[in-house]
mmCIF file of C-alpha atoms in Angstrom:
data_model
loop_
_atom_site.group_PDB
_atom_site.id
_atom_site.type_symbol
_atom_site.label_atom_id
_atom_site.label_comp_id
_atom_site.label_asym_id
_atom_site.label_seq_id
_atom_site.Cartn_x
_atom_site.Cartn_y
_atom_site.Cartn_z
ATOM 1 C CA UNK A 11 15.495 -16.786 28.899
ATOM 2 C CA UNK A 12 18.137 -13.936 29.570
ATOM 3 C CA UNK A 13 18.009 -12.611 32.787
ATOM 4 C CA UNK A 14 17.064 -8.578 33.094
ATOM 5 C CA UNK A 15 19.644 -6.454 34.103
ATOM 6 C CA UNK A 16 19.484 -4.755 37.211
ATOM 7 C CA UNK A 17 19.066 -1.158 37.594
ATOM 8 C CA UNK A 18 22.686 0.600 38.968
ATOM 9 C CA UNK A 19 21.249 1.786 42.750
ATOM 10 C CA UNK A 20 20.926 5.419 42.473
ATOM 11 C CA UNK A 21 20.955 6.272 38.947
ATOM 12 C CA UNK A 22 17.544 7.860 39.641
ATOM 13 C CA UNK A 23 18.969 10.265 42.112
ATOM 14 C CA UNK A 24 22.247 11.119 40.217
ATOM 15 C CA UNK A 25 19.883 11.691 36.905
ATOM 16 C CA UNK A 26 17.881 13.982 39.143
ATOM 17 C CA UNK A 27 20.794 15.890 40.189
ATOM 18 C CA UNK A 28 22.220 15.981 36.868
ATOM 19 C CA UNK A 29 18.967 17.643 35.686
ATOM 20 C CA UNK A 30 19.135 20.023 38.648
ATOM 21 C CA UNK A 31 22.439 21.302 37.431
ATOM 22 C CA UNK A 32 21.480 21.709 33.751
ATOM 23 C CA UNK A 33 18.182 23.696 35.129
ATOM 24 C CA UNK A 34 20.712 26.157 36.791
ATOM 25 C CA UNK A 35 23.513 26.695 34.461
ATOM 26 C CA UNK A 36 20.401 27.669 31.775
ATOM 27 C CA UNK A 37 19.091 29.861 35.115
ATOM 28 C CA UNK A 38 22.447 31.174 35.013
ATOM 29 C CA UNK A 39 23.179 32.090 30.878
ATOM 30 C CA UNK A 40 19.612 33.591 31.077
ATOM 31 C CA UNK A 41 21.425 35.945 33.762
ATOM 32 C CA UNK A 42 24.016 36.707 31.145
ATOM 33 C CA UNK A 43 21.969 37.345 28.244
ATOM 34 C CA UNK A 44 21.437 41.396 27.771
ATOM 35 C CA UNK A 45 18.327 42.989 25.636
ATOM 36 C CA UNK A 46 16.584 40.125 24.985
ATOM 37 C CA UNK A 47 13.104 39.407 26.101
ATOM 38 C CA UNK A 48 12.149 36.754 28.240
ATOM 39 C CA UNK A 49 9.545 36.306 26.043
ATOM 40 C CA UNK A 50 11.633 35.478 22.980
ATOM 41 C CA UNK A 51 13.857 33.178 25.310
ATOM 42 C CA UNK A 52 11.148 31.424 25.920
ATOM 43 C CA UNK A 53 10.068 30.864 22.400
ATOM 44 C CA UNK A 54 13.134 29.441 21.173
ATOM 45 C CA UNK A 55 13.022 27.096 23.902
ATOM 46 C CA UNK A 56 9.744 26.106 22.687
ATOM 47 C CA UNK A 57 11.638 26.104 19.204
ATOM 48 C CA UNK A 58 14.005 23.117 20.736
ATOM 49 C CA UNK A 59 11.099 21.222 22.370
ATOM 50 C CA UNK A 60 9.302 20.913 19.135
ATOM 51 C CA UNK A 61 12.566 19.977 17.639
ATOM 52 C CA UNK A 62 12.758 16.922 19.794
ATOM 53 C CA UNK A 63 9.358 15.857 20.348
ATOM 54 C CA UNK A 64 8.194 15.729 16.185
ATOM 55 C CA UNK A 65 10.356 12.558 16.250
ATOM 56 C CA UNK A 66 8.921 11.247 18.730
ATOM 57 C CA UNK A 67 5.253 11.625 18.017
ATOM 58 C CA UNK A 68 6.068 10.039 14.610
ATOM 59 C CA UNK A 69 7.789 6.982 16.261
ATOM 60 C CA UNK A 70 5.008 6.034 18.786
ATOM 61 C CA UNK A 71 2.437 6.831 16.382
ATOM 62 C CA UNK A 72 -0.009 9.285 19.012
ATOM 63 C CA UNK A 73 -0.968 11.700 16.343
ATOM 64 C CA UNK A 74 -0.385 15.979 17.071
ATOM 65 C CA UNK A 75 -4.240 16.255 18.221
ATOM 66 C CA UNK A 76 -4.954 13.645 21.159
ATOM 67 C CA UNK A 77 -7.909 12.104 22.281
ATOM 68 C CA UNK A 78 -10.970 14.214 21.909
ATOM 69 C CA UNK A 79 -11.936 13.888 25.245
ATOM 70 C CA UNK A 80 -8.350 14.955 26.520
ATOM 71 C CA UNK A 81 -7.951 17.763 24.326
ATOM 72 C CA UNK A 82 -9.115 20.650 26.268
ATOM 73 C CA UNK A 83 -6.852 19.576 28.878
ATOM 74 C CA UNK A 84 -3.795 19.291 26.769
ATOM 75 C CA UNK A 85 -4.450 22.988 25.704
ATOM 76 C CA UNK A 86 -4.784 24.060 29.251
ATOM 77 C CA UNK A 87 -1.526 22.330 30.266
ATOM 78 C CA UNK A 88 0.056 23.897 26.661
ATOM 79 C CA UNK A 89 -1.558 27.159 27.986
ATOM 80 C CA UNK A 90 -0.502 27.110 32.026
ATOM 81 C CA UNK A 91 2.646 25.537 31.520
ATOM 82 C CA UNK A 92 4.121 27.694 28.779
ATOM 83 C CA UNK A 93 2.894 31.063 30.872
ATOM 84 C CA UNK A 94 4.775 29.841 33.846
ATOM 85 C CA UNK A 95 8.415 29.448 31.733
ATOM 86 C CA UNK A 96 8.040 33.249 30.243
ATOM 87 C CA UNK A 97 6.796 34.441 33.975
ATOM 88 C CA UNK A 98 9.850 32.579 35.516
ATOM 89 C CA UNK A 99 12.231 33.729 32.663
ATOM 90 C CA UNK A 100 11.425 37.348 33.881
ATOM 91 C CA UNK A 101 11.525 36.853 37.227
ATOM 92 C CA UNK A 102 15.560 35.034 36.562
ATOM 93 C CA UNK A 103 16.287 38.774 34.790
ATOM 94 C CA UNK A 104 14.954 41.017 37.212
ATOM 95 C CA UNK A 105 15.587 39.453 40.772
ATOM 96 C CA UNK A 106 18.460 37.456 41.806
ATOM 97 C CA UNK A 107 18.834 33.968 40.704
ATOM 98 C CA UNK A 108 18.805 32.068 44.297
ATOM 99 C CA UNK A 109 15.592 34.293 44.856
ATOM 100 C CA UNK A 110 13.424 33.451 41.954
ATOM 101 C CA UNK A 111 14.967 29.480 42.194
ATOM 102 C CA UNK A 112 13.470 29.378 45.866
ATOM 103 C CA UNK A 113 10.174 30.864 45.429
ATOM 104 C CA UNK A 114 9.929 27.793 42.536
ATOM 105 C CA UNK A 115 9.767 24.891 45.047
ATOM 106 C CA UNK A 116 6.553 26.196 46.595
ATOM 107 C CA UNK A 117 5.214 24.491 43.650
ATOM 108 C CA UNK A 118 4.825 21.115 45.167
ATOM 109 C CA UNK A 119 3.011 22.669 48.102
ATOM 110 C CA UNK A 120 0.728 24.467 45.818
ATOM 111 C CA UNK A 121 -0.078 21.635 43.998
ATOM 112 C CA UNK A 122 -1.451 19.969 47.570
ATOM 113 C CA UNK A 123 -3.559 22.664 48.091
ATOM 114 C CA UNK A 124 -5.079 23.026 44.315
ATOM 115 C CA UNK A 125 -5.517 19.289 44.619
ATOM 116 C CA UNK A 126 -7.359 19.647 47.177
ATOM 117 C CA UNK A 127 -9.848 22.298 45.688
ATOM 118 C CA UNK A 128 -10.010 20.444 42.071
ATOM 119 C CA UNK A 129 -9.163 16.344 42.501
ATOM 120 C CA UNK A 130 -10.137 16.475 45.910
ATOM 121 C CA UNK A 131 -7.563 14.752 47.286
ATOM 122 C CA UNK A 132 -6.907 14.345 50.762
ATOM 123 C CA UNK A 133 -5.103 17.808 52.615
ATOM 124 C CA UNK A 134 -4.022 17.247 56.095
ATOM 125 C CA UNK A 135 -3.248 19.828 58.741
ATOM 126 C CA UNK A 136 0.687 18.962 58.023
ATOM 127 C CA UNK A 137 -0.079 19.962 54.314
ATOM 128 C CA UNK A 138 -1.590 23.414 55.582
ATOM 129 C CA UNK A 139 1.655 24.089 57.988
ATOM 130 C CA UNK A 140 4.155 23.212 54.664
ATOM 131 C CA UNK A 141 1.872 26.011 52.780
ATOM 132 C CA UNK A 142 2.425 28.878 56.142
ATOM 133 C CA UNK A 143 5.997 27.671 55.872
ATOM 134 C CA UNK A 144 6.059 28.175 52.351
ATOM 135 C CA UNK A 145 4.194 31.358 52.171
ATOM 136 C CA UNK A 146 6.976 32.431 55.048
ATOM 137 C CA UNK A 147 9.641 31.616 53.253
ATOM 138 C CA UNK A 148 8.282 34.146 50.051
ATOM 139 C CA UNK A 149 7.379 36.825 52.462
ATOM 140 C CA UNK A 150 11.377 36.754 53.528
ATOM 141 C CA UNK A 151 12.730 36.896 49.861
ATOM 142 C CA UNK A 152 9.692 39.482 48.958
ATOM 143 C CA UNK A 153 10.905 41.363 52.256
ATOM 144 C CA UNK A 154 7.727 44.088 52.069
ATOM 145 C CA UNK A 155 8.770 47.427 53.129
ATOM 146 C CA UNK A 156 5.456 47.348 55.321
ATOM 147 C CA UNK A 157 7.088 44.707 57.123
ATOM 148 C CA UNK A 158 10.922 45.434 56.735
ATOM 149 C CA UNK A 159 10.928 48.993 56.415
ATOM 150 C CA UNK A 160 12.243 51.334 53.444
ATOM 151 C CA UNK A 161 15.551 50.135 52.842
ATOM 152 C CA UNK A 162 15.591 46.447 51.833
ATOM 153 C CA UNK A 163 18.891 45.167 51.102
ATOM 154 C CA UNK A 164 20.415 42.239 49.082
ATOM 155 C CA UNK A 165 18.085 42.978 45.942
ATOM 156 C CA UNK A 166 19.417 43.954 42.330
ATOM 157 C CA UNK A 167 18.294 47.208 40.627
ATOM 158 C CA UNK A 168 15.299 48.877 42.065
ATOM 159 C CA UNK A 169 12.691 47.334 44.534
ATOM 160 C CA UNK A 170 9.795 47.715 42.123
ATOM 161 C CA UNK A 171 11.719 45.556 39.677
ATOM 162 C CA UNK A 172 12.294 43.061 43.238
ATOM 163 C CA UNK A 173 8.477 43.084 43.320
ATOM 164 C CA UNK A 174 7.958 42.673 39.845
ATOM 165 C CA UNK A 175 9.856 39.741 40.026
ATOM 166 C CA UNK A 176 8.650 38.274 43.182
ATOM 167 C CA UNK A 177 4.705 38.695 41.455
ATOM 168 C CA UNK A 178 6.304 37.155 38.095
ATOM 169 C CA UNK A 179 7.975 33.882 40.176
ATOM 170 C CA UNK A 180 4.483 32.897 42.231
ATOM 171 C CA UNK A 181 2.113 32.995 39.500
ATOM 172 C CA UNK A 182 4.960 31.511 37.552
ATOM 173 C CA UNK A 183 4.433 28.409 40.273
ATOM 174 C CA UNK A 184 0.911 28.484 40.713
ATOM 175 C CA UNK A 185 0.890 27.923 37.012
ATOM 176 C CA UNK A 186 3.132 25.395 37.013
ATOM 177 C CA UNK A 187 1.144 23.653 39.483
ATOM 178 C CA UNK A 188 -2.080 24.165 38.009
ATOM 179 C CA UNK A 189 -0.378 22.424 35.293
ATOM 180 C CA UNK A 190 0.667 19.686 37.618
ATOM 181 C CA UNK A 191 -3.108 19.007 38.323
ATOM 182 C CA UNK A 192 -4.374 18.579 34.888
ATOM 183 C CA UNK A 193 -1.484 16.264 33.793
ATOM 184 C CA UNK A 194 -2.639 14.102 37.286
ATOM 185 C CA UNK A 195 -5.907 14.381 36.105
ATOM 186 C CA UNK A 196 -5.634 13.283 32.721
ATOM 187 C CA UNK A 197 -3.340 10.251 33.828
ATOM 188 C CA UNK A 198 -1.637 7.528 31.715
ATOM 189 C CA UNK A 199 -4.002 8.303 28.662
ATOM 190 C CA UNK A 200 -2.215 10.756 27.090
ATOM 191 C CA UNK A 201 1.405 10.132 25.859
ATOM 192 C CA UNK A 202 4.133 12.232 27.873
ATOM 193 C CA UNK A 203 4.967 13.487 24.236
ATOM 194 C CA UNK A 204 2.244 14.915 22.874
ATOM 195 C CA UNK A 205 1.508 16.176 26.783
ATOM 196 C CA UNK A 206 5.547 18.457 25.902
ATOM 197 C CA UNK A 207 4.023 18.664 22.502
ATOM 198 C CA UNK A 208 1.044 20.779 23.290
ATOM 199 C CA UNK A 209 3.425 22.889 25.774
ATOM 200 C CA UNK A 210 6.130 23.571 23.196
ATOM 201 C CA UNK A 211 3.401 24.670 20.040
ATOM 202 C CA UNK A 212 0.940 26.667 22.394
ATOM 203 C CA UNK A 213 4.254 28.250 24.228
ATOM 204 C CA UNK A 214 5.712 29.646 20.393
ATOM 205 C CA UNK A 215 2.281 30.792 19.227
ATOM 206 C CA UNK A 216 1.701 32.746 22.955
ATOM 207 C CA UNK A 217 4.890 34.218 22.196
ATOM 208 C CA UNK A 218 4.919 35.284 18.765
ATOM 209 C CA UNK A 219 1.748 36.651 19.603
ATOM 210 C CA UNK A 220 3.124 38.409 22.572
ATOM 211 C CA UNK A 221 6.266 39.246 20.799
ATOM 212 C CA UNK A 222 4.605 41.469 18.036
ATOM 213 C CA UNK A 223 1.961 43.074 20.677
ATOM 214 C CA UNK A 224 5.215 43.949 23.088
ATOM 215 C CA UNK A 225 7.308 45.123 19.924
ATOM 216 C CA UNK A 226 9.698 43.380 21.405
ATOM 217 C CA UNK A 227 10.895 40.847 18.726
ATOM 218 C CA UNK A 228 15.456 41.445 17.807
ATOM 219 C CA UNK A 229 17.781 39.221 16.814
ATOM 220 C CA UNK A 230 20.670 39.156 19.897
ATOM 221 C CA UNK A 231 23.094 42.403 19.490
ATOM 222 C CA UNK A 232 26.611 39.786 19.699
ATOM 223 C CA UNK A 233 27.627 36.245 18.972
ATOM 224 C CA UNK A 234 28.119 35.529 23.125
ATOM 225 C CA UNK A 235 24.266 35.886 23.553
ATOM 226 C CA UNK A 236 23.118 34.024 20.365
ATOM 227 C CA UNK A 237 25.295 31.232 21.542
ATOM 228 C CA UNK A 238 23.459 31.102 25.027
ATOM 229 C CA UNK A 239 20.238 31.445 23.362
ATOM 230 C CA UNK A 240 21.079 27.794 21.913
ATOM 231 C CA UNK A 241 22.628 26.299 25.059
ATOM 232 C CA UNK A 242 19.272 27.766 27.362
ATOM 233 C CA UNK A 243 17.371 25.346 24.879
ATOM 234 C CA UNK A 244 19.511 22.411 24.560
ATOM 235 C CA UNK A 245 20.733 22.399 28.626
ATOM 236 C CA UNK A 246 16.609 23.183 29.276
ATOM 237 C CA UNK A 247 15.631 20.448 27.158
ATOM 238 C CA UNK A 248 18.581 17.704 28.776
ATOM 239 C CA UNK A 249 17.440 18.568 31.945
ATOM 240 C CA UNK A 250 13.887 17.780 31.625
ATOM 241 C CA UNK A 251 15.042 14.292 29.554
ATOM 242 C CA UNK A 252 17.461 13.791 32.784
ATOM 243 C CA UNK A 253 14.221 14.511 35.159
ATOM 244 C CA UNK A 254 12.057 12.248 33.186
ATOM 245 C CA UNK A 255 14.570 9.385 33.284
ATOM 246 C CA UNK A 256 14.585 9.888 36.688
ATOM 247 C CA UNK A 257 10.986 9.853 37.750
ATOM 248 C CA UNK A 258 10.543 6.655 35.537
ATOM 249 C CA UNK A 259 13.689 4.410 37.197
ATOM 250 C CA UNK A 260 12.800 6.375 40.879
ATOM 251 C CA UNK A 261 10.152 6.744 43.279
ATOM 252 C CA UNK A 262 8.761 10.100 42.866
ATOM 253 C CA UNK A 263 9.401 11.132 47.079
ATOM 254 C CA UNK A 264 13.332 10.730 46.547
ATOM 255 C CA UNK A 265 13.285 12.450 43.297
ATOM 256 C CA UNK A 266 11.008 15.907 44.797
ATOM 257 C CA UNK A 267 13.481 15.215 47.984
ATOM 258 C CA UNK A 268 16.962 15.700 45.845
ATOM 259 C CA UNK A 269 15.677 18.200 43.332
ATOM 260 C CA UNK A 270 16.391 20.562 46.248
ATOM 261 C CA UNK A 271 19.935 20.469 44.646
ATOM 262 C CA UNK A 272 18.229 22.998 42.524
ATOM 263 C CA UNK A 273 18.357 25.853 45.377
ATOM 264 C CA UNK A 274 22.163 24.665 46.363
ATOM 265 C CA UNK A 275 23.528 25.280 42.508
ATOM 266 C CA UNK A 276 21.243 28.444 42.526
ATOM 267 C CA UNK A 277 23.019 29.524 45.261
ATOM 268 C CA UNK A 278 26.610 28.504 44.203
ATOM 269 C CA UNK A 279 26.210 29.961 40.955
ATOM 270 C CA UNK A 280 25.191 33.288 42.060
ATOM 271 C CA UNK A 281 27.944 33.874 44.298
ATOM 272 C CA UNK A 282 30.803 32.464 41.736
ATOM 273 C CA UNK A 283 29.927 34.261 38.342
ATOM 274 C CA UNK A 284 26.898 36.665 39.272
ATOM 275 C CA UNK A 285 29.313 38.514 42.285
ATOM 276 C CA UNK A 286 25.889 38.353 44.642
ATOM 277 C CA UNK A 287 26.273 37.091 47.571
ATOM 278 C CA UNK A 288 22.376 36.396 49.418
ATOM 279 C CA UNK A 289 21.369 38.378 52.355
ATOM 280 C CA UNK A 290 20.412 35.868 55.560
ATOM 281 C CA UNK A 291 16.622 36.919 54.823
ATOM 282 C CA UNK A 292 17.031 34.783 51.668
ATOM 283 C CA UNK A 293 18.915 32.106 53.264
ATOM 284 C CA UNK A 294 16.036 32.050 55.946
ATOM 285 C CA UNK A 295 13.523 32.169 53.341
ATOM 286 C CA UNK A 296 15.063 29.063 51.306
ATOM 287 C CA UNK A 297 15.428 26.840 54.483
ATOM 288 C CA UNK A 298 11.774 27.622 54.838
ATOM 289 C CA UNK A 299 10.504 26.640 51.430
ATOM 290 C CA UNK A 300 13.382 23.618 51.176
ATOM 291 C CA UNK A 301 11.564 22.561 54.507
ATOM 292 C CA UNK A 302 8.367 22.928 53.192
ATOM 293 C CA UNK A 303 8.690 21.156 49.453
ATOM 294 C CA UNK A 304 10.661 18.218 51.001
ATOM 295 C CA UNK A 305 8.008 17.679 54.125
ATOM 296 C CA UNK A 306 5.312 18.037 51.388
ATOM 297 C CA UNK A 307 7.166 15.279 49.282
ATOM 298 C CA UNK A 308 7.965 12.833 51.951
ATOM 299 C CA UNK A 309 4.228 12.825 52.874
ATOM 300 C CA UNK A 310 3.155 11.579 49.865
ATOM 301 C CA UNK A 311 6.001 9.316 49.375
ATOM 302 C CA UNK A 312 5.166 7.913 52.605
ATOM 303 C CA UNK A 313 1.353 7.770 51.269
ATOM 304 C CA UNK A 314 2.182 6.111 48.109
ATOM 305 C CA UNK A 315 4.364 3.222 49.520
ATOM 306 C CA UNK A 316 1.586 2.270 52.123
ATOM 307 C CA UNK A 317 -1.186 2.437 49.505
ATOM 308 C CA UNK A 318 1.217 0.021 47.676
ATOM 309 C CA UNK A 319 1.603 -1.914 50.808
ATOM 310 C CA UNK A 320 -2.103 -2.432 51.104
ATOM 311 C CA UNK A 321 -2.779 -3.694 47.387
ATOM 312 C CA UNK A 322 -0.307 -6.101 47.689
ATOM 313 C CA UNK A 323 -1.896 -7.793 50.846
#
């Protein structure tokens, strides 16, 4: 027989940091894009992910429905997971984009904890100091005037809009890792497509819906924002391809670990074409939640490879 080829060492990682990049640069011409709805943003994203995944339903055959016992659950993760990219779309317009990028990797520390509550998994005293460091790191982007008196600096427009955001980005991760629970809990037996399938349909009908209630619904003003309308879908969609790639050629631990790159290009991006450079409280408040999301990570990566360990002796 013909032998396999072997996997190029660190594709995984590179993958992962390739999808990191194409997260931010969309982060970034969301940032650019003026009177236009993160709501509508986020429905022609949906727009590109149904594009992509039709084929793909039709080639492995898994139907648009799903097992009937699995359905509910699809709709939920449809439902949580397309709320969390319109509540983290407004949080990229109305706070700055290292900000809202940070307050994102708390998901894998909420997930722990909701884990806990719902799968009942295992949750440590290590996982409950990753949430306090987590929950430290927010408080220092948030910056509370109770807590850092009336003039907080190194925000953009108002404070309320600051708070707004802040509010917008957490439930926009505790929805993404509510969604990260159901797809653990439904496991293997649904297809990853129809699983981007339900989260692509649900996410356009939220939206139209929400569109027409807000009154919000125009077609961009200028060519330079219809243009990044189409790159925020196709770099959106590349880098969840690229993180998908990644998670199936690489352990999971490394992959959480480097997706960190996420908070670096946040941070580079901002300060070359956004003209904002981040106050230390933000810096303080990233190493927190980097800290938190990688220590949260290596635990289970450390977890899974002994569990393997074990069913191999």
């Amino acid at each position: 027989g013909t032998k396999k080829k072997a996997a190029c060492p660190g594709l995984g990682l590179f993958y992962t940091i390739l999808s990191a990049f194409l997260f931010s640069v969309a982060s970034l011409f969301l940032k650019k894009i003026e009177d236009i709805h993160s709501v509508e943003v986020s429905a022609f994203r949906c727009v590109f992910q149904m594009a992509f995944v039709l084929p793909g339903l039709i080639y492995y055959k898994t139907g648009f429905l799903g097992p009937k016992g699995k359905r509910i659950f699809l709709f939920f993760r449809g439902f949580l997971g397309s709320t969390a990219m319109v509540l983290l779309y407004y949080a990229y317009q109305v706070m700055p984009l290292a900000d809202a990028t940070v307050i994102t990797f708390t998901s894998p520390v909420f997930t722990s904890l909701l884990a806990w509550i719902f799968l009942k998994e295992k949750y440590s005293l290590w996982d409950l100091l990753f949430t306090l460091f987590a929950i430290t790191g927010v408080i220092l982007i948030a910056r509370p005037p109770f807590l850092f008196g009336s003039r907080v600096t190194g925000i953009e427009g108002s404070y309320s809009d600051h708070l707004k955001g802040t509010i917008a980005a957490i439930a926009s991760t505790l929805s993404a890792a509510s969604t990260f629970v159901i797809i653990r809990k439904v496991g293997k037996s649904v297809h990853y497509f129809l699983s981007i399938w339900y989260y692509a349909v649900i996410g356009l009908i939220g939206c139209i819906i929400a569109l027409f209630v807000l009154n919000e619904w125009r077609l961009p003003h200028c060519g330079r924002d219809r243009v990044f309308l189409i790159l925020i879908g196709l770099l959106g969609l590349g880098g969840q391809i690229f993180l998908t790639k990644a998670l199936q050629i690489e352990k999971a631990g490394p992959v959480s670990i480097m997706k960190t790159m996420d908070v670096v290009f946040a941070f580079i991006l901002q300060v070359l074409f956004l003209n904002h450079l981040p106050t230390w409280w933000t810096v303080g408040g990233a190493l927190c939640v980097v800290a938190s999301s990688s220590g949260t990570a290596i635990r289970k990566w450390r977890h899974s490879v002994k569990k393997a360990k074990q069913r191999e002796i």
